[in-house]
CSV table of C-alpha atoms and ligand atoms in Angstrom, one decimal:
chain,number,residue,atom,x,y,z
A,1,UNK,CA,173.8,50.7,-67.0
A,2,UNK,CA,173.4,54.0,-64.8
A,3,UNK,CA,176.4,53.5,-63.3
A,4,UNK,CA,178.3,52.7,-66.4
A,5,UNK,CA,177.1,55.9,-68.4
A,6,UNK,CA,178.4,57.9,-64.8
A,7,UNK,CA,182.0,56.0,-65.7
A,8,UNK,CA,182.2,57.1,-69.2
A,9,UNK,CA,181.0,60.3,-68.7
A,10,UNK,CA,183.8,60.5,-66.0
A,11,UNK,CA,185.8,59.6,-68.8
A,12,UNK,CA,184.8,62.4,-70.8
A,13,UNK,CA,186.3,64.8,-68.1
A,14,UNK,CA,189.2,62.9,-67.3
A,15,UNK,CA,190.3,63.0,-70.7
A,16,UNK,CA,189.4,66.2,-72.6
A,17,UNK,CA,189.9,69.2,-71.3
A,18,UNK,CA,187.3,71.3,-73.1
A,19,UNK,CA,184.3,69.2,-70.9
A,20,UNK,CA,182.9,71.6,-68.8
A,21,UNK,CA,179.9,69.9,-66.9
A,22,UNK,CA,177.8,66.8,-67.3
A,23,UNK,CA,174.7,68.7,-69.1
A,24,UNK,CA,176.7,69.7,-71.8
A,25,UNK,CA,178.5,66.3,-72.2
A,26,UNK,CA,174.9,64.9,-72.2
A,27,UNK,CA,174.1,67.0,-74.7
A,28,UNK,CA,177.2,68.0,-77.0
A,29,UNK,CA,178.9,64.8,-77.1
A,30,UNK,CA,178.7,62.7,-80.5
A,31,UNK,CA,181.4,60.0,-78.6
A,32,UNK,CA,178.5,59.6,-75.5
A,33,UNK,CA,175.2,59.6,-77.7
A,34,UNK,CA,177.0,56.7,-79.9
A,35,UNK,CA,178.5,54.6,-77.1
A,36,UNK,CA,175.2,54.8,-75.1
A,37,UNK,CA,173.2,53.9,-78.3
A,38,UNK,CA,175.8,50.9,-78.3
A,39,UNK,CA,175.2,49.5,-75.5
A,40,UNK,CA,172.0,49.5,-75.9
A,41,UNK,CA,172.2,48.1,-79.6
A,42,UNK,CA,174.8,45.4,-78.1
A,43,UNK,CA,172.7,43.8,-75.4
A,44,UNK,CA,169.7,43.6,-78.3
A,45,UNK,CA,172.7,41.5,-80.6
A,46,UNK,CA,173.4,39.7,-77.7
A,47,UNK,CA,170.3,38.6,-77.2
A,48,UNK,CA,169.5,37.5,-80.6
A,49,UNK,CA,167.7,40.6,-81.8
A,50,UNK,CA,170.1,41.0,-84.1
A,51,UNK,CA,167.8,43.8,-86.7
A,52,UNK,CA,166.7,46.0,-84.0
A,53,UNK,CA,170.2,46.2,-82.8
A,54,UNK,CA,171.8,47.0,-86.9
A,55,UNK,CA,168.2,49.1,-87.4
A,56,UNK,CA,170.0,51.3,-83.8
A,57,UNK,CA,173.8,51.5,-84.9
A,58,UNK,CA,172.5,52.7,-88.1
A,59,UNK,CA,170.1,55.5,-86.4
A,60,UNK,CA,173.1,55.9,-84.4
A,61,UNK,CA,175.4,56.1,-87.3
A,62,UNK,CA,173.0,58.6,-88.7
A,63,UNK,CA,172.8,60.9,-85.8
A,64,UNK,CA,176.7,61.0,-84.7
A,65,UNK,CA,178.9,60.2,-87.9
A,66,UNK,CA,180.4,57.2,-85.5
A,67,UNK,CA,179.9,53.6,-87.0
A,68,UNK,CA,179.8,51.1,-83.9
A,69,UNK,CA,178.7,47.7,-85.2
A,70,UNK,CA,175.6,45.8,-82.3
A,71,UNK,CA,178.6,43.0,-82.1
A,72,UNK,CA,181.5,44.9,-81.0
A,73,UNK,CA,182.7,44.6,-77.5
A,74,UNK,CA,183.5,47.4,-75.4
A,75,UNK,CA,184.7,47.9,-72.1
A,76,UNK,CA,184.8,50.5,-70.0
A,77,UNK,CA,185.4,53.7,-69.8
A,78,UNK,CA,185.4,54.3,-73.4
A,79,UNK,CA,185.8,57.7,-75.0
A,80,UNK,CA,185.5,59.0,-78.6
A,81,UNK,CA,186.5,62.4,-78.7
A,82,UNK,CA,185.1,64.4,-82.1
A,83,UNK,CA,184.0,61.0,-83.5
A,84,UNK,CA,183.2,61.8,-87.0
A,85,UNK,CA,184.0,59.2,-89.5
A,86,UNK,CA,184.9,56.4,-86.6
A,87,UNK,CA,184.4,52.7,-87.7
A,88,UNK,CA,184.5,49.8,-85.8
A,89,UNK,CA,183.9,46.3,-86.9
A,90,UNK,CA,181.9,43.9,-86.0
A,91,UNK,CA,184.6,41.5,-83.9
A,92,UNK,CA,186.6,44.2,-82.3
A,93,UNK,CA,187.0,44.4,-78.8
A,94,UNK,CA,188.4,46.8,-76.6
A,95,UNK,CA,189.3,47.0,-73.0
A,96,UNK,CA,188.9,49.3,-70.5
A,97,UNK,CA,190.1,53.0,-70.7
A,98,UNK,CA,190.4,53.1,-74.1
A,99,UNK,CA,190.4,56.7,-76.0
A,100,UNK,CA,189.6,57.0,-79.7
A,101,UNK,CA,189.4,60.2,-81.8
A,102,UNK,CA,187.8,60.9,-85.1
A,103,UNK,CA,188.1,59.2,-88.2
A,104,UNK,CA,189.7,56.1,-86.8
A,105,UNK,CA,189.0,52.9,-88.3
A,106,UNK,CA,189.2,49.3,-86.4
A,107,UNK,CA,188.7,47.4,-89.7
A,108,UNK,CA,189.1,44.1,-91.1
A,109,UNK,CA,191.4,43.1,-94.2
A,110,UNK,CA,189.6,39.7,-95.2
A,111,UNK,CA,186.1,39.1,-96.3
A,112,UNK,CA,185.7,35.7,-94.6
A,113,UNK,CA,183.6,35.4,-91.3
A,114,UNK,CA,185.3,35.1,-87.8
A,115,UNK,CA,187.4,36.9,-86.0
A,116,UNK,CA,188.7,39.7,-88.7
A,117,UNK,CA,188.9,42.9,-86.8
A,118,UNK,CA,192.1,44.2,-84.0
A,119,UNK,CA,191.9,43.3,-80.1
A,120,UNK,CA,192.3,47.1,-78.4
A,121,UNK,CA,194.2,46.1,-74.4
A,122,UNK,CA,193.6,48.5,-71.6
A,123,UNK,CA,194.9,52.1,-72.0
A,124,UNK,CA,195.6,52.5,-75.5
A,125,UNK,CA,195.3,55.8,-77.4
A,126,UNK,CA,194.7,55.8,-81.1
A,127,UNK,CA,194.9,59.1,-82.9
A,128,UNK,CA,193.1,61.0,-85.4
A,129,UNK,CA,192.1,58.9,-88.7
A,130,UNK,CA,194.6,56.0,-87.8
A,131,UNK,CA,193.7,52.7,-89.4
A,132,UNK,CA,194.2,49.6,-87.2
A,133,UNK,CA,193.1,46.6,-89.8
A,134,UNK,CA,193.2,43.0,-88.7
A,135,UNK,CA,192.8,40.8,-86.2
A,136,UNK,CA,195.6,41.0,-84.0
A,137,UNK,CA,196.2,42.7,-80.4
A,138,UNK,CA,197.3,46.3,-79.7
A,139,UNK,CA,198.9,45.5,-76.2
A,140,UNK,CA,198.0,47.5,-73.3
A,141,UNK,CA,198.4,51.4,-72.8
A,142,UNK,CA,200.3,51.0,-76.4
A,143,UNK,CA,199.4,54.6,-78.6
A,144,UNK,CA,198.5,54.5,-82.1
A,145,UNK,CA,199.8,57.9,-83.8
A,146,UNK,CA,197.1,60.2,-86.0
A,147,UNK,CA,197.3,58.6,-89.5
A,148,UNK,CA,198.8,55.6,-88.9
A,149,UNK,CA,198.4,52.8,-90.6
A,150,UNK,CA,198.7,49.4,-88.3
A,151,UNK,CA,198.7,46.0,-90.0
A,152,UNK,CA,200.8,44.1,-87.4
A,153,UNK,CA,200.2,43.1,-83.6
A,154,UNK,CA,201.5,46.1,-81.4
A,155,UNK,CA,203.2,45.5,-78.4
A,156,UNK,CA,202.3,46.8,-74.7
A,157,UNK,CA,203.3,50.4,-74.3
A,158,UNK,CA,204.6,50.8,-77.5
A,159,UNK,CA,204.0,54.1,-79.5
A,160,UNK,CA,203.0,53.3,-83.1
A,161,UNK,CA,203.3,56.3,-85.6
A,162,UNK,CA,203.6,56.5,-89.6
A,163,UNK,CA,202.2,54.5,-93.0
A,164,UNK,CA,203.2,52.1,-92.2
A,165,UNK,CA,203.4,52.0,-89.1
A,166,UNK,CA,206.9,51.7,-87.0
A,167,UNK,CA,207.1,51.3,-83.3
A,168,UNK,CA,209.1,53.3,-81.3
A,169,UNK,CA,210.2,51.9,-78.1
A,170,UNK,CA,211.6,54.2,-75.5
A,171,UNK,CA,214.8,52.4,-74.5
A,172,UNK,CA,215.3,54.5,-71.4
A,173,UNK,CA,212.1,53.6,-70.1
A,174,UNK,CA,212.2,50.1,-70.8
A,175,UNK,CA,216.0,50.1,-69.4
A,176,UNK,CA,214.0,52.4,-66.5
A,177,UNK,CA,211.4,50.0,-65.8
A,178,UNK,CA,213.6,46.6,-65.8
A,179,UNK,CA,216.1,48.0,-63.5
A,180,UNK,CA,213.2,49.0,-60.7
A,181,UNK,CA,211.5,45.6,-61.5
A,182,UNK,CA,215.1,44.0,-60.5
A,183,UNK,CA,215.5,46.0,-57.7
A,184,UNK,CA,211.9,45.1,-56.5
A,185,UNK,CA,212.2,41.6,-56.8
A,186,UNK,CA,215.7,41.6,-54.6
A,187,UNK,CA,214.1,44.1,-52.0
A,188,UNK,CA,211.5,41.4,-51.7
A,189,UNK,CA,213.7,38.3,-51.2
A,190,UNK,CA,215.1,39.6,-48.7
A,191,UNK,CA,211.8,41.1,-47.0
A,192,UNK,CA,212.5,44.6,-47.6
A,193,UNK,CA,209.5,46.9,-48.3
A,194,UNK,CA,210.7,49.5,-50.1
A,195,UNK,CA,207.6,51.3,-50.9
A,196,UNK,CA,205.1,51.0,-48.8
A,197,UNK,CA,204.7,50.8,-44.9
A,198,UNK,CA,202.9,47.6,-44.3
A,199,UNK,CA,200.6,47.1,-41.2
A,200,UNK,CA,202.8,46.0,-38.6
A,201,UNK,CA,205.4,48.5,-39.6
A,202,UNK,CA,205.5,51.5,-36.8
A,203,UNK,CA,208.2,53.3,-38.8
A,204,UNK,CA,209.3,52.0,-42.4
A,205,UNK,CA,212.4,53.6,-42.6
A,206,UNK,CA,213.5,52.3,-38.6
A,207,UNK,CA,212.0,48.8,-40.6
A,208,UNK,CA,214.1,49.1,-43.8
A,209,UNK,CA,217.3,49.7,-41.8
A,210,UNK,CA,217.1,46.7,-39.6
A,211,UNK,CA,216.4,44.1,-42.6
A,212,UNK,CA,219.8,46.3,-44.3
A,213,UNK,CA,221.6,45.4,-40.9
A,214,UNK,CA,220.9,41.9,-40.9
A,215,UNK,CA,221.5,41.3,-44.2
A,216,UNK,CA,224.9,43.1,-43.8
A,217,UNK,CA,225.7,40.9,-41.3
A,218,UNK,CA,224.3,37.8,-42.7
A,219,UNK,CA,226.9,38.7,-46.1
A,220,UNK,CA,230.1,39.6,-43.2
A,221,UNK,CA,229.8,36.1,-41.6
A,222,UNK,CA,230.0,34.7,-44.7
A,223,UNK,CA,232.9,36.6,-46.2
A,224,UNK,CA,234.9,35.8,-42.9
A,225,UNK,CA,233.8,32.1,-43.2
A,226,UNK,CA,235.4,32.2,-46.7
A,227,UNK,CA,238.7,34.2,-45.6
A,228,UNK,CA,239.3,31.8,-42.7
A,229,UNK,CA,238.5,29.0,-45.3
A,230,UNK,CA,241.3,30.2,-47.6
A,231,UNK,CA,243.4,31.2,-44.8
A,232,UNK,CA,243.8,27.3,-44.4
A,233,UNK,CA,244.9,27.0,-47.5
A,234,UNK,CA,249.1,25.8,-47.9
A,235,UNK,CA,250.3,27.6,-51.2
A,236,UNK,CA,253.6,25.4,-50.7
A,237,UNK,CA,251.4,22.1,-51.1
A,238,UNK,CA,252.0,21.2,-54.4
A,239,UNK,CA,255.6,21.5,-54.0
A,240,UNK,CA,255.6,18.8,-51.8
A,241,UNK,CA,254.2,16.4,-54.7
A,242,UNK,CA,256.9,14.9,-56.8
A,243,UNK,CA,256.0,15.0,-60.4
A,244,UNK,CA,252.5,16.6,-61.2
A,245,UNK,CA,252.4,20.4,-60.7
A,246,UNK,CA,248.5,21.5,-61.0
A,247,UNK,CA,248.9,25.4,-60.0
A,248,UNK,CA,251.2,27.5,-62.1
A,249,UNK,CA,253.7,30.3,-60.3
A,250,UNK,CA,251.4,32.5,-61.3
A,251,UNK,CA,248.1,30.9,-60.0
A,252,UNK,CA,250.3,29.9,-56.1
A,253,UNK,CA,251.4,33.7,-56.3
A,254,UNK,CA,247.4,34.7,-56.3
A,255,UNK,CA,246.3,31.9,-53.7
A,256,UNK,CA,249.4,33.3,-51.4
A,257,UNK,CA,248.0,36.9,-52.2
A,258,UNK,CA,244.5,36.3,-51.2
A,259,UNK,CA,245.5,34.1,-48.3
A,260,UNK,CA,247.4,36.9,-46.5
A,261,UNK,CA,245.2,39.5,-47.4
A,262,UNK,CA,242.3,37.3,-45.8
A,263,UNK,CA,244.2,36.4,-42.6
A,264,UNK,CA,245.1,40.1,-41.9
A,265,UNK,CA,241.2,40.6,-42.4
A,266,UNK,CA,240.6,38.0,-39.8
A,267,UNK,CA,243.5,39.6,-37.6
A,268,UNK,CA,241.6,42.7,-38.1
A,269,UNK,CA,237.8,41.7,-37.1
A,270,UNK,CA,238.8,39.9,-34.2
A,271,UNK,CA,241.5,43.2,-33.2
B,301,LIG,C1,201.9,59.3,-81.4
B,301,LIG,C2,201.6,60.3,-80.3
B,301,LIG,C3,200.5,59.6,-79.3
B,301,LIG,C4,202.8,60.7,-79.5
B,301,LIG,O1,203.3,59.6,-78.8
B,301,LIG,P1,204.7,59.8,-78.0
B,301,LIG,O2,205.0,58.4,-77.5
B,301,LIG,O3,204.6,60.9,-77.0
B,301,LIG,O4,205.7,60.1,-79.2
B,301,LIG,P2,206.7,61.4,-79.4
B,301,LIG,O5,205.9,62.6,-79.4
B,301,LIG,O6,207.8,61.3,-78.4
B,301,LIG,O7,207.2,61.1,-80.8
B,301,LIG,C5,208.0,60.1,-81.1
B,301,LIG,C6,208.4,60.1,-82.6
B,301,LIG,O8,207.2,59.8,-83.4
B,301,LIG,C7,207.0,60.9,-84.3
B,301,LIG,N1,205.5,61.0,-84.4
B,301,LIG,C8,204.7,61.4,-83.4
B,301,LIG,N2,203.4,61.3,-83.8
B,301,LIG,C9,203.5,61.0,-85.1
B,301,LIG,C10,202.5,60.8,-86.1
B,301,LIG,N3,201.2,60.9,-85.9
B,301,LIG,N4,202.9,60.4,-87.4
B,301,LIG,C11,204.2,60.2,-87.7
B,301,LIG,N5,205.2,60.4,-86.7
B,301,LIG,C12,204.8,60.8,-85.5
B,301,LIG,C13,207.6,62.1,-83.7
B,301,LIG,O9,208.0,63.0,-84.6
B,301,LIG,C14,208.9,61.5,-83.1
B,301,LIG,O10,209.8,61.2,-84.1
B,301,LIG,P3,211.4,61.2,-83.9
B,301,LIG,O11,211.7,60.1,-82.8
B,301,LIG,O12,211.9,60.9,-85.2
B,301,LIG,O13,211.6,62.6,-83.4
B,301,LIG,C15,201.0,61.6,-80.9
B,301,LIG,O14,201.9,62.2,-81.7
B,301,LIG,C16,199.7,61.4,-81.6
B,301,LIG,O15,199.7,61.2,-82.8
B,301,LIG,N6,198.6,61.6,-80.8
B,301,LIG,C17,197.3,61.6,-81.4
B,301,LIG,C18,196.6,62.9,-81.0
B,301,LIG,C19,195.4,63.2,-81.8
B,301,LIG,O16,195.0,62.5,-82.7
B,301,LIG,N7,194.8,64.2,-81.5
B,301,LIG,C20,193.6,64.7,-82.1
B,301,LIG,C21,193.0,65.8,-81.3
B,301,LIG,S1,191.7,66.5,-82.1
């Protein structure tokens, strides 16, 4: 528990720029007095004392303007900045990291009982007063723009914004992010560690070369097995057939083409 207030008041710091020592988050922070009172209030719900845990939130409620019901889950790291007029539902969860600021609502849009309140990943930011109501998923380090209004699931690192809300994806990022992702995976197949010296590597760079060498070589062999292949190859064979005539003058004229051009590379290599 000790060690979890020490994370979120980390948080604090990491994450508002006004927080000037731990005393005075202790003290001045509405966000820390309710998430501590939470915690507290959620292990009583957990364990089945579920009054003393709603007669808590409520004192809680009371005393910081943030609404937290016992059942709500809550990872780590959590920070509500400001926190007046926050509200979160009883079947929310939210993940680590998370950062919420005042008048935000995680509400639910049905009166039945179950699961009726959003899913917060990882990382995400929700701005002042937003309104996130249902039960569906705001993917991971996605941000939720002040005064929006979310109604619909809200994919990973996706920046929601407006009434209601729109996503906007930034393309060049994505594009960005797909393009290092395929150059990862091909520096990998052919053991190239791009990034990173691993353990048996004296010199990374001396390391990256000689897998760029090989593989250099490696592709050479096989374009000179392919031009010696079509070196082989008799353009004037199909002449020699009576009847059928499969290659057009056209299609013989590119075989011959490609045939010289690969003998004289052959001629060339072994020159
Ligand atoms: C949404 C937010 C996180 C910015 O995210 P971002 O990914 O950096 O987005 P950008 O600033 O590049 O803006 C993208 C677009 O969304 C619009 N936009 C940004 N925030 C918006 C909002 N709250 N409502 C409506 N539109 C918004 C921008 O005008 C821009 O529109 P355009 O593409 O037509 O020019 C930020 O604007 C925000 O609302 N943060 C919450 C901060 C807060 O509540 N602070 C309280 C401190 S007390």
């Amino acid at each position: 528990m000790l060690k979890q207030l020490k994370e979120d008041i980390q948080a604090v710091f990491a994450r508002d720029p006004a927080a000037r020592n731990t005393l005075e988050v202790l003290t001045t922070y509405p966000g820390i007095h309710a998430l501590i009172m939470h915690r507290v209030a959620h292990e009583l719900w957990e364990k089945e004392c579920k009054t003393s845990a709603r007669i808590l939130s409520s004192f809680s409620r009371f005393a910081t303007g943030i609404e937290i019901h016992p059942g709500a889950k809550i990872g780590k790291r959590f920070f509500i900045d400001h926190g007046m007029g926050v509200v979160i539902g009883e079947t929310a969860e939210i993940g680590d990291d998370v950062t919420l600021y005042h008048g935000v609502t995680l509400g639910g849009t049905t009166w039945n009982k179950g699961k009726r309140h959003p899913t917060l990943e990882d990382g995400v930011v929700v701005g002042a007063g937003a309104k996130i109501l249902g039960p569906f998923t705001v993917g991971k380090n996605a941000k939720v723009g002040s005064n929006a209004v979310v109604t619909k699931p809200v994919p990973e690192g996706v920046t929601a914004v407006g009434n209601p809300a729109r996503f906007i994806i930034k393309k060049d990022k994505v594009q960005e992010n797909e393009n290092e992702q395929r150059r990862r995976t091909y520096a990998e197949s052919i053991s190239f560690e791009p990034y990173a010296a691993t353990q048996d590597q004296s010199d990374p760079m001396l390391e990256g070369m000689r897998v760029l060498l090989d593989r250099i070589q490696q592709n050479e062999k096989r374009m000179n097995d392919l031009c010696h292949r079509l070196s082989l190859l008799d353009p004037t064979y199909n002449k020699q057939q009576d009847g059928e005539q499969p290659y057009s003058e056209e299609e013989l004229k590119i075989i011959e083409e490609v045939r010289r051009e690969c003998e004289a590379q052959s001629n060339q290599s072994k020159a």
